[in-house]
Amino acid sequence: MDNSAELPMVVSVDDHVIEPAHLFDTWLPAKYRDRGPQPLRAGIGQLEYVGGKYRISMDPDGPPTDWWIYEDLQFPYKRNIAAVGFSRDEMTLDGITRDEMRRGCWDPKARLLDMESNHVEASLCFPTFPRFCGQTFAEAKDKEVALACVRAYNDWMVEEWCGDSGGRLIPLCLIPLWDVELAVAEIRRNAARGVRAVTFSEIPTYLGLPSIHSGYWDPFFAACEETGTVVNMHIGSSSQMPAASPDAPPAVQATLSFNNAMASMTDFLFSGVLVKFPRLKLAYSEGQMGWIPYALERADDVWREHRAWGGVRDVIPEPPSTYYYRQIFACFFRDRHGVASLDTVGVDNVTFETDYPHVDSTWPETKAVAEEHMAGLAPEVVYKVLRGNAIRMLQLDLDKHLDANGNLR
């Protein structure tokens, strides 16, 4: 990047929101509220991490923590998911209350201020209590209430979280994962009010759902293609993260987190979904990108050498990388190796994120991190990576917010 050029304002395609305590009391229809999620402040016991999963318990004598109670689920907020403002050594698995969090975690006006101070113009936020693609509601026993919760969350997301932001907070909606026809209806309902992003599982079979190869999800993919809705798949959206050993520390999972994105992308490249739906767009959130060049090379080699016995001769007419470059977006926040391989990753396929307010977040140093990664790149490439590709992917109308010098008006 030319050192004399001002860094473009960032469009972050992967951030997170901590749900306010009033969400379901305000947005869930009254007849469901006593069976819907209930906010609670209570003590938390010691958290254990075993085989890639947390074991959590309440303890009246433990540190105060904000929870959601829903059917049999007890869901606490933890410091590592509301980490901005804490030192690295304080970003633990201890419980936390909203009062202890930075206000931008759950207040949209405060979030906009934190974005402005961080050189970020716009942000797409994934859910926390519903989990990354709405697994919380998919696992619920009462599906009538669960459907109402999905719709209530989406109404809050569109009308309250994003509503007064002037387009700077970008709505990302859920679907009822347990019923594809209901999912299609929710895609259309939200697309009609301008939503262009939905969150989905990177590996649905890990959730006990049909695979993308089965054809079950084709109506969902068709609706997303028709409405221009991007399918966003966050690492961990299959409720299972890679862990080399059952007793491995969480650091192993954190290092291997890209593995599910790589597996999911390979699944899609050989599924025929991208052949059948050539205008469908997929986005891999927080998956990073340094692994993509070899994954594409290997997929193309397998297609050339093994497509007959590999079962894809009649399904994938062109090398798999063809569909990647046409329809898939990567996302990163720190990935020097990926930037060094940008020609292969694809200058039109890369988007940027800040991961606010998680442990990995680059807030409040996103501008410095971006400048370091973009050093030596042409200004037009920097623009694409930091904002242009996201604007195109999500059909955003954002440059109206900037003056002639690229600063927020």
CSV table of C-alpha atoms in Angstrom, one decimal:
chain,number,residue,atom,x,y,z
A,1,MET,CA,0.0,0.0,0.0
A,2,ASP,CA,1.2,3.5,-0.8
A,3,ASN,CA,2.2,5.0,2.5
A,4,SER,CA,0.8,8.4,1.4
A,5,ALA,CA,-2.7,6.9,0.9
A,6,GLU,CA,-5.2,6.9,3.7
A,7,LEU,CA,-6.5,3.5,4.7
A,8,PRO,CA,-10.1,3.0,3.6
A,9,MET,CA,-12.7,2.7,6.3
A,10,VAL,CA,-13.2,-1.0,7.2
A,11,VAL,CA,-16.4,-3.0,6.6
A,12,SER,CA,-16.2,-5.9,9.1
A,13,VAL,CA,-18.1,-9.0,8.0
A,14,ASP,CA,-17.6,-10.8,11.3
A,15,ASP,CA,-18.3,-9.3,14.6
A,16,HIS,CA,-20.6,-10.4,17.5
A,17,VAL,CA,-23.4,-9.0,19.6
A,18,ILE,CA,-24.3,-9.8,23.2
A,19,GLU,CA,-28.0,-9.9,23.4
A,20,PRO,CA,-29.6,-7.3,25.8
A,21,ALA,CA,-31.7,-8.7,28.7
A,22,HIS,CA,-34.9,-7.2,27.3
A,23,LEU,CA,-34.7,-8.8,23.9
A,24,PHE,CA,-37.3,-11.5,24.3
A,25,ASP,CA,-39.5,-9.6,26.7
A,26,THR,CA,-39.8,-6.9,24.1
A,27,TRP,CA,-39.9,-8.8,20.8
A,28,LEU,CA,-41.4,-12.3,21.6
A,29,PRO,CA,-45.2,-12.3,21.4
A,30,ALA,CA,-46.7,-12.2,24.9
A,31,LYS,CA,-48.3,-15.7,24.6
A,32,TYR,CA,-44.8,-17.2,24.4
A,33,ARG,CA,-42.9,-15.2,26.9
A,34,ASP,CA,-43.3,-17.5,29.9
A,35,ARG,CA,-41.9,-20.3,27.8
A,36,GLY,CA,-39.2,-18.3,26.0
A,37,PRO,CA,-35.7,-17.4,27.2
A,38,GLN,CA,-35.5,-15.7,30.6
A,39,PRO,CA,-32.6,-13.4,31.6
A,40,LEU,CA,-31.1,-14.2,35.0
A,41,ARG,CA,-28.2,-12.9,37.1
A,42,ALA,CA,-26.8,-15.6,39.3
A,43,GLY,CA,-23.4,-17.0,40.5
A,44,ILE,CA,-21.4,-19.3,38.3
A,45,GLY,CA,-19.4,-22.3,39.3
A,46,GLN,CA,-16.0,-23.4,37.9
A,47,LEU,CA,-16.0,-23.9,34.1
A,48,GLU,CA,-14.5,-27.1,32.8
A,49,TYR,CA,-13.4,-27.7,29.2
A,50,VAL,CA,-13.4,-31.3,28.2
A,51,GLY,CA,-13.0,-32.7,24.6
A,52,GLY,CA,-13.9,-29.4,22.9
A,53,LYS,CA,-17.0,-28.8,25.1
A,54,TYR,CA,-17.7,-26.6,28.2
A,55,ARG,CA,-19.3,-27.9,31.4
A,56,ILE,CA,-21.0,-25.2,33.2
A,57,SER,CA,-22.9,-25.0,36.5
A,58,MET,CA,-24.5,-22.4,38.7
A,59,ASP,CA,-23.1,-21.7,42.1
A,60,PRO,CA,-25.0,-19.3,44.5
A,61,ASP,CA,-21.6,-18.4,46.0
A,62,GLY,CA,-19.9,-18.0,42.7
A,63,PRO,CA,-19.1,-14.7,40.8
A,64,PRO,CA,-22.2,-12.9,39.5
A,65,THR,CA,-22.9,-13.7,35.9
A,66,ASP,CA,-25.6,-12.9,33.4
A,67,TRP,CA,-27.4,-16.0,32.1
A,68,TRP,CA,-30.2,-17.0,29.8
A,69,ILE,CA,-32.5,-19.8,31.1
A,70,TYR,CA,-34.5,-21.5,28.3
A,71,GLU,CA,-36.1,-24.9,28.7
A,72,ASP,CA,-33.3,-27.1,30.2
A,73,LEU,CA,-30.6,-24.8,29.0
A,74,GLN,CA,-28.5,-22.6,31.3
A,75,PHE,CA,-26.4,-20.3,29.2
A,76,PRO,CA,-23.9,-17.9,30.8
A,77,TYR,CA,-21.9,-15.1,29.2
A,78,LYS,CA,-18.2,-15.5,29.7
A,79,ARG,CA,-15.3,-13.0,29.5
A,80,ASN,CA,-13.7,-14.6,26.4
A,81,ILE,CA,-16.8,-13.6,24.3
A,82,ALA,CA,-17.0,-10.1,25.8
A,83,ALA,CA,-13.3,-9.5,26.0
A,84,VAL,CA,-12.8,-6.0,24.6
A,85,GLY,CA,-11.4,-3.7,27.3
A,86,PHE,CA,-9.8,-6.4,29.3
A,87,SER,CA,-6.1,-7.3,29.2
A,88,ARG,CA,-5.1,-10.6,27.5
A,89,ASP,CA,-4.6,-12.2,30.9
A,90,GLU,CA,-8.1,-11.3,32.0
A,91,MET,CA,-9.8,-12.8,28.9
A,92,THR,CA,-10.8,-16.0,30.8
A,93,LEU,CA,-13.7,-18.4,30.8
A,94,ASP,CA,-15.0,-16.7,34.0
A,95,GLY,CA,-18.6,-15.5,34.0
A,96,ILE,CA,-19.4,-11.8,33.3
A,97,THR,CA,-22.4,-9.5,33.7
A,98,ARG,CA,-23.4,-6.9,31.1
A,99,ASP,CA,-22.4,-4.2,33.6
A,100,GLU,CA,-18.8,-5.5,33.5
A,101,MET,CA,-18.8,-5.6,29.7
A,102,ARG,CA,-17.8,-2.7,27.5
A,103,ARG,CA,-21.2,-1.2,26.6
A,104,GLY,CA,-20.6,-1.6,22.9
A,105,CYS,CA,-21.1,-5.4,23.4
A,106,TRP,CA,-24.9,-4.9,23.7
A,107,ASP,CA,-25.8,-1.3,23.1
A,108,PRO,CA,-26.0,-0.3,19.4
A,109,LYS,CA,-25.2,3.4,19.9
A,110,ALA,CA,-22.1,2.5,22.0
A,111,ARG,CA,-21.1,0.0,19.3
A,112,LEU,CA,-21.2,2.7,16.6
A,113,LEU,CA,-18.9,4.8,18.8
A,114,ASP,CA,-16.5,1.9,19.2
A,115,MET,CA,-16.5,1.3,15.5
A,116,GLU,CA,-15.7,5.0,14.7
A,117,SER,CA,-12.8,4.9,17.1
A,118,ASN,CA,-11.6,1.7,15.4
A,119,HIS,CA,-11.6,2.9,11.8
A,120,VAL,CA,-14.7,0.7,11.1
A,121,GLU,CA,-17.6,2.0,9.0
A,122,ALA,CA,-19.9,-1.0,9.1
A,123,SER,CA,-20.3,-4.3,10.9
A,124,LEU,CA,-22.1,-7.6,10.5
A,125,CYS,CA,-22.8,-9.2,13.8
A,126,PHE,CA,-23.3,-12.9,14.7
A,127,PRO,CA,-25.5,-14.0,17.6
A,128,THR,CA,-24.2,-15.2,21.0
A,129,PHE,CA,-27.0,-16.8,23.0
A,130,PRO,CA,-28.7,-18.4,20.0
A,131,ARG,CA,-25.2,-19.6,19.0
A,132,PHE,CA,-23.6,-18.9,15.7
A,133,CYS,CA,-26.4,-20.3,13.5
A,134,GLY,CA,-29.4,-20.6,15.9
A,135,GLN,CA,-28.5,-24.0,17.3
A,136,THR,CA,-30.1,-23.0,20.6
A,137,PHE,CA,-33.5,-22.9,19.1
A,138,ALA,CA,-33.0,-25.9,16.8
A,139,GLU,CA,-32.3,-28.0,19.9
A,140,ALA,CA,-35.4,-26.8,21.8
A,141,LYS,CA,-38.2,-29.2,22.5
A,142,ASP,CA,-41.1,-26.8,21.9
A,143,LYS,CA,-40.7,-25.9,18.2
A,144,GLU,CA,-43.6,-23.5,18.2
A,145,VAL,CA,-41.9,-21.3,20.8
A,146,ALA,CA,-38.5,-21.9,19.1
A,147,LEU,CA,-39.9,-20.6,15.8
A,148,ALA,CA,-41.3,-17.5,17.6
A,149,CYS,CA,-37.9,-17.0,19.2
A,150,VAL,CA,-36.1,-17.1,15.8
A,151,ARG,CA,-38.6,-14.5,14.4
A,152,ALA,CA,-38.3,-12.4,17.5
A,153,TYR,CA,-34.5,-12.4,17.3
A,154,ASN,CA,-34.6,-11.4,13.7
A,155,ASP,CA,-37.1,-8.6,14.4
A,156,TRP,CA,-34.8,-7.3,17.2
A,157,MET,CA,-31.8,-7.6,14.9
A,158,VAL,CA,-33.4,-5.6,12.0
A,159,GLU,CA,-35.5,-3.1,13.9
A,160,GLU,CA,-33.5,-2.4,17.1
A,161,TRP,CA,-29.9,-3.5,16.7
A,162,CYS,CA,-29.5,-2.2,13.1
A,163,GLY,CA,-32.5,0.1,12.9
A,164,ASP,CA,-31.1,3.5,13.8
A,165,SER,CA,-27.6,2.9,12.5
A,166,GLY,CA,-28.1,4.3,9.0
A,167,GLY,CA,-26.9,1.1,7.4
A,168,ARG,CA,-23.7,0.9,9.4
A,169,LEU,CA,-24.9,-2.1,11.4
A,170,ILE,CA,-25.8,-4.8,8.9
A,171,PRO,CA,-28.5,-7.3,9.7
A,172,LEU,CA,-27.6,-11.0,9.9
A,173,CYS,CA,-30.7,-13.2,10.5
A,174,LEU,CA,-31.4,-16.7,11.7
A,175,ILE,CA,-33.5,-19.5,10.2
A,176,PRO,CA,-35.4,-22.3,11.9
A,177,LEU,CA,-32.8,-25.0,11.1
A,178,TRP,CA,-35.2,-27.9,11.8
A,179,ASP,CA,-37.6,-27.2,8.9
A,180,VAL,CA,-36.4,-26.1,5.5
A,181,GLU,CA,-39.8,-24.8,4.3
A,182,LEU,CA,-40.0,-22.6,7.4
A,183,ALA,CA,-36.4,-21.5,6.7
A,184,VAL,CA,-37.4,-20.5,3.2
A,185,ALA,CA,-40.3,-18.5,4.5
A,186,GLU,CA,-38.0,-16.7,7.0
A,187,ILE,CA,-35.4,-15.9,4.2
A,188,ARG,CA,-38.2,-14.3,2.1
A,189,ARG,CA,-39.7,-12.4,5.1
A,190,ASN,CA,-36.4,-10.8,5.9
A,191,ALA,CA,-35.3,-10.2,2.3
A,192,ALA,CA,-38.5,-8.2,1.8
A,193,ARG,CA,-37.2,-5.7,4.4
A,194,GLY,CA,-33.7,-5.5,3.0
A,195,VAL,CA,-31.8,-8.3,4.8
A,196,ARG,CA,-29.1,-9.8,2.6
A,197,ALA,CA,-27.3,-12.1,5.1
A,198,VAL,CA,-28.3,-15.3,6.9
A,199,THR,CA,-26.2,-17.5,9.2
A,200,PHE,CA,-26.0,-21.2,8.5
A,201,SER,CA,-24.1,-24.2,9.8
A,202,GLU,CA,-20.7,-25.0,8.3
A,203,ILE,CA,-21.4,-28.7,8.7
A,204,PRO,CA,-25.1,-29.4,9.3
A,205,THR,CA,-24.7,-33.1,9.9
A,206,TYR,CA,-22.8,-32.3,13.1
A,207,LEU,CA,-26.1,-30.9,14.3
A,208,GLY,CA,-28.0,-34.0,13.4
A,209,LEU,CA,-29.4,-32.3,10.2
A,210,PRO,CA,-29.4,-33.5,6.6
A,211,SER,CA,-26.2,-32.9,4.6
A,212,ILE,CA,-25.8,-30.4,1.8
A,213,HIS,CA,-25.4,-33.4,-0.6
A,214,SER,CA,-28.9,-34.8,0.2
A,215,GLY,CA,-30.9,-32.2,-1.7
A,216,TYR,CA,-32.8,-31.3,1.4
A,217,TRP,CA,-31.4,-27.8,1.6
A,218,ASP,CA,-32.0,-27.0,-2.1
A,219,PRO,CA,-35.1,-24.9,-1.5
A,220,PHE,CA,-33.1,-22.9,1.1
A,221,PHE,CA,-30.2,-22.4,-1.3
A,222,ALA,CA,-32.7,-21.5,-4.1
A,223,ALA,CA,-34.4,-18.8,-1.9
A,224,CYS,CA,-31.0,-17.4,-0.9
A,225,GLU,CA,-29.9,-17.2,-4.6
A,226,GLU,CA,-33.2,-15.6,-5.7
A,227,THR,CA,-33.1,-13.0,-2.9
A,228,GLY,CA,-29.4,-12.3,-3.0
A,229,THR,CA,-29.0,-13.5,0.6
A,230,VAL,CA,-25.4,-14.5,1.5
A,231,VAL,CA,-25.0,-17.8,3.4
A,232,ASN,CA,-22.6,-16.9,6.3
A,233,MET,CA,-20.9,-19.9,8.0
A,234,HIS,CA,-18.9,-19.0,11.2
A,235,ILE,CA,-16.3,-21.4,12.7
A,236,GLY,CA,-18.1,-23.3,15.5
A,237,SER,CA,-21.5,-23.1,13.7
A,238,SER,CA,-21.6,-26.9,13.8
A,239,SER,CA,-21.3,-27.0,17.6
A,240,GLN,CA,-18.1,-29.0,17.3
A,241,MET,CA,-14.6,-27.7,17.1
A,242,PRO,CA,-11.5,-29.7,16.2
A,243,ALA,CA,-9.6,-31.1,19.2
A,244,ALA,CA,-6.7,-33.4,18.7
A,245,SER,CA,-7.2,-35.2,22.0
A,246,PRO,CA,-10.1,-35.4,24.5
A,247,ASP,CA,-8.0,-33.7,27.1
A,248,ALA,CA,-6.4,-31.1,24.9
A,249,PRO,CA,-6.4,-27.5,26.2
A,250,PRO,CA,-8.6,-24.9,24.4
A,251,ALA,CA,-5.5,-23.5,22.7
A,252,VAL,CA,-5.5,-26.6,20.4
A,253,GLN,CA,-9.0,-25.9,19.4
A,254,ALA,CA,-8.2,-22.2,18.8
A,255,THR,CA,-5.3,-23.1,16.6
A,256,LEU,CA,-7.3,-25.6,14.5
A,257,SER,CA,-10.4,-23.6,14.2
A,258,PHE,CA,-10.0,-23.1,10.5
A,259,ASN,CA,-10.3,-26.9,9.9
A,260,ASN,CA,-14.1,-26.8,9.9
A,261,ALA,CA,-14.1,-24.0,7.3
A,262,MET,CA,-11.8,-26.0,5.1
A,263,ALA,CA,-13.9,-29.2,5.5
A,264,SER,CA,-17.1,-27.2,4.8
A,265,MET,CA,-15.7,-25.5,1.7
A,266,THR,CA,-14.5,-28.8,0.3
A,267,ASP,CA,-17.9,-30.3,0.9
A,268,PHE,CA,-19.6,-27.5,-1.0
A,269,LEU,CA,-17.1,-27.6,-3.9
A,270,PHE,CA,-17.8,-31.3,-4.5
A,271,SER,CA,-21.5,-31.2,-3.7
A,272,GLY,CA,-22.9,-29.8,-6.9
A,273,VAL,CA,-24.7,-27.1,-4.9
A,274,LEU,CA,-22.7,-24.3,-6.5
A,275,VAL,CA,-23.2,-25.8,-10.0
A,276,LYS,CA,-27.0,-26.0,-9.4
A,277,PHE,CA,-27.2,-22.5,-7.9
A,278,PRO,CA,-24.6,-20.4,-9.8
A,279,ARG,CA,-25.5,-17.1,-8.2
A,280,LEU,CA,-25.5,-18.4,-4.6
A,281,LYS,CA,-22.9,-16.7,-2.4
A,282,LEU,CA,-21.1,-18.4,0.5
A,283,ALA,CA,-19.0,-16.6,3.2
A,284,TYR,CA,-16.7,-18.3,5.6
A,285,SER,CA,-16.5,-16.1,8.7
A,286,GLU,CA,-13.4,-16.1,10.9
A,287,GLY,CA,-12.0,-19.0,8.9
A,288,GLN,CA,-8.9,-17.1,7.9
A,289,MET,CA,-7.5,-17.8,4.4
A,290,GLY,CA,-3.8,-19.0,4.5
A,291,TRP,CA,-5.1,-22.6,4.0
A,292,ILE,CA,-7.1,-21.8,0.8
A,293,PRO,CA,-4.4,-22.1,-1.9
A,294,TYR,CA,-3.5,-25.7,-1.0
A,295,ALA,CA,-7.1,-26.7,-0.5
A,296,LEU,CA,-8.0,-25.4,-4.0
A,297,GLU,CA,-4.9,-27.1,-5.5
A,298,ARG,CA,-5.7,-30.4,-3.9
A,299,ALA,CA,-9.4,-30.2,-4.8
A,300,ASP,CA,-8.5,-29.5,-8.5
A,301,ASP,CA,-6.0,-32.4,-8.4
A,302,VAL,CA,-8.6,-34.8,-7.1
A,303,TRP,CA,-11.1,-33.6,-9.7
A,304,ARG,CA,-8.6,-34.2,-12.5
A,305,GLU,CA,-7.2,-37.5,-11.3
A,306,HIS,CA,-9.9,-39.2,-9.2
A,307,ARG,CA,-13.3,-37.8,-10.4
A,308,ALA,CA,-14.5,-41.1,-11.8
A,309,TRP,CA,-14.1,-43.3,-8.7
A,310,GLY,CA,-14.4,-40.3,-6.5
A,311,GLY,CA,-18.1,-39.9,-7.3
A,312,VAL,CA,-18.1,-36.5,-8.8
A,313,ARG,CA,-17.5,-37.1,-12.6
A,314,ASP,CA,-21.1,-36.3,-13.4
A,315,VAL,CA,-21.7,-33.7,-10.7
A,316,ILE,CA,-18.8,-31.2,-11.1
A,317,PRO,CA,-18.2,-30.3,-14.7
A,318,GLU,CA,-15.3,-27.9,-14.1
A,319,PRO,CA,-12.4,-27.8,-11.7
A,320,PRO,CA,-13.7,-27.0,-8.2
A,321,SER,CA,-11.7,-23.8,-7.9
A,322,THR,CA,-13.9,-22.4,-10.6
A,323,TYR,CA,-16.8,-22.3,-8.2
A,324,TYR,CA,-14.7,-21.0,-5.4
A,325,TYR,CA,-13.6,-17.9,-7.4
A,326,ARG,CA,-17.1,-17.4,-8.6
A,327,GLN,CA,-19.1,-17.8,-5.4
A,328,ILE,CA,-17.1,-18.0,-2.2
A,329,PHE,CA,-15.7,-15.3,0.1
A,330,ALA,CA,-13.0,-15.8,2.7
A,331,CYS,CA,-12.6,-13.7,5.8
A,332,PHE,CA,-9.6,-12.8,8.0
A,333,PHE,CA,-8.3,-10.5,10.7
A,334,ARG,CA,-4.7,-11.7,11.1
A,335,ASP,CA,-3.3,-13.8,8.3
A,336,ARG,CA,0.0,-12.6,6.8
A,337,HIS,CA,0.5,-15.9,5.0
A,338,GLY,CA,-2.9,-15.5,3.4
A,339,VAL,CA,-2.1,-11.9,2.3
A,340,ALA,CA,1.2,-13.1,0.8
A,341,SER,CA,-0.9,-15.6,-1.2
A,342,LEU,CA,-3.6,-13.1,-2.2
A,343,ASP,CA,-3.3,-13.7,-5.9
A,344,THR,CA,-4.2,-17.4,-5.3
A,345,VAL,CA,-6.8,-16.7,-2.6
A,346,GLY,CA,-8.4,-14.2,-4.9
A,347,VAL,CA,-8.4,-10.4,-4.6
A,348,ASP,CA,-12.1,-10.5,-5.3
A,349,ASN,CA,-12.8,-13.2,-2.7
A,350,VAL,CA,-11.3,-11.7,0.5
A,351,THR,CA,-13.1,-9.8,3.2
A,352,PHE,CA,-11.9,-8.4,6.5
A,353,GLU,CA,-13.2,-8.5,10.1
A,354,THR,CA,-12.5,-7.2,13.6
A,355,ASP,CA,-14.2,-10.0,15.6
A,356,TYR,CA,-15.5,-7.4,18.2
A,357,PRO,CA,-15.9,-8.2,21.1
A,358,HIS,CA,-14.2,-11.6,21.2
A,359,VAL,CA,-10.7,-12.5,22.5
A,360,ASP,CA,-9.3,-12.4,18.9
A,361,SER,CA,-10.7,-8.9,18.3
A,362,THR,CA,-8.3,-6.3,16.8
A,363,TRP,CA,-10.2,-3.5,18.6
A,364,PRO,CA,-9.1,-0.8,19.2
A,365,GLU,CA,-6.0,-1.4,17.0
A,366,THR,CA,-7.8,-2.5,13.8
A,367,LYS,CA,-6.4,0.3,11.7
A,368,ALA,CA,-2.8,-0.5,12.7
A,369,VAL,CA,-3.3,-4.2,12.1
A,370,ALA,CA,-4.9,-3.5,8.7
A,371,GLU,CA,-2.0,-1.1,7.7
A,372,GLU,CA,0.5,-3.8,8.6
A,373,HIS,CA,-1.2,-6.4,6.5
A,374,MET,CA,-1.9,-4.1,3.6
A,375,ALA,CA,1.7,-2.8,3.3
A,376,GLY,CA,2.9,-3.0,-0.2
A,377,LEU,CA,-0.5,-3.7,-1.9
A,378,ALA,CA,-1.9,-1.5,-4.6
A,379,PRO,CA,-4.6,0.9,-3.4
A,380,GLU,CA,-7.3,-0.8,-5.5
A,381,VAL,CA,-6.5,-4.1,-3.8
A,382,VAL,CA,-6.6,-2.6,-0.3
A,383,TYR,CA,-10.0,-1.1,-1.1
A,384,LYS,CA,-11.4,-4.5,-2.2
A,385,VAL,CA,-10.0,-6.4,0.8
A,386,LEU,CA,-11.0,-3.9,3.5
A,387,ARG,CA,-14.4,-2.8,2.2
A,388,GLY,CA,-15.1,-3.2,-1.5
A,389,ASN,CA,-15.6,-7.0,-1.6
A,390,ALA,CA,-17.9,-6.8,1.4
A,391,ILE,CA,-20.0,-4.0,-0.1
A,392,ARG,CA,-20.4,-6.1,-3.3
A,393,MET,CA,-21.1,-9.3,-1.4
A,394,LEU,CA,-23.8,-7.8,0.8
A,395,GLN,CA,-25.1,-5.3,-1.7
A,396,LEU,CA,-24.4,-2.4,0.6
A,397,ASP,CA,-24.9,1.3,0.0
A,398,LEU,CA,-22.2,2.6,2.2
A,399,ASP,CA,-19.9,5.0,0.4
A,400,LYS,CA,-22.6,7.7,0.8
A,401,HIS,CA,-21.4,7.9,4.4
A,402,LEU,CA,-17.9,9.1,3.4
A,403,ASP,CA,-16.6,12.5,2.3
A,404,ALA,CA,-14.2,13.1,-0.6
A,405,ASN,CA,-11.3,12.1,1.6
A,406,GLY,CA,-12.8,8.8,2.6
A,407,ASN,CA,-13.7,9.9,6.2
A,408,LEU,CA,-17.1,9.5,7.8
A,409,ARG,CA,-19.3,12.5,7.3
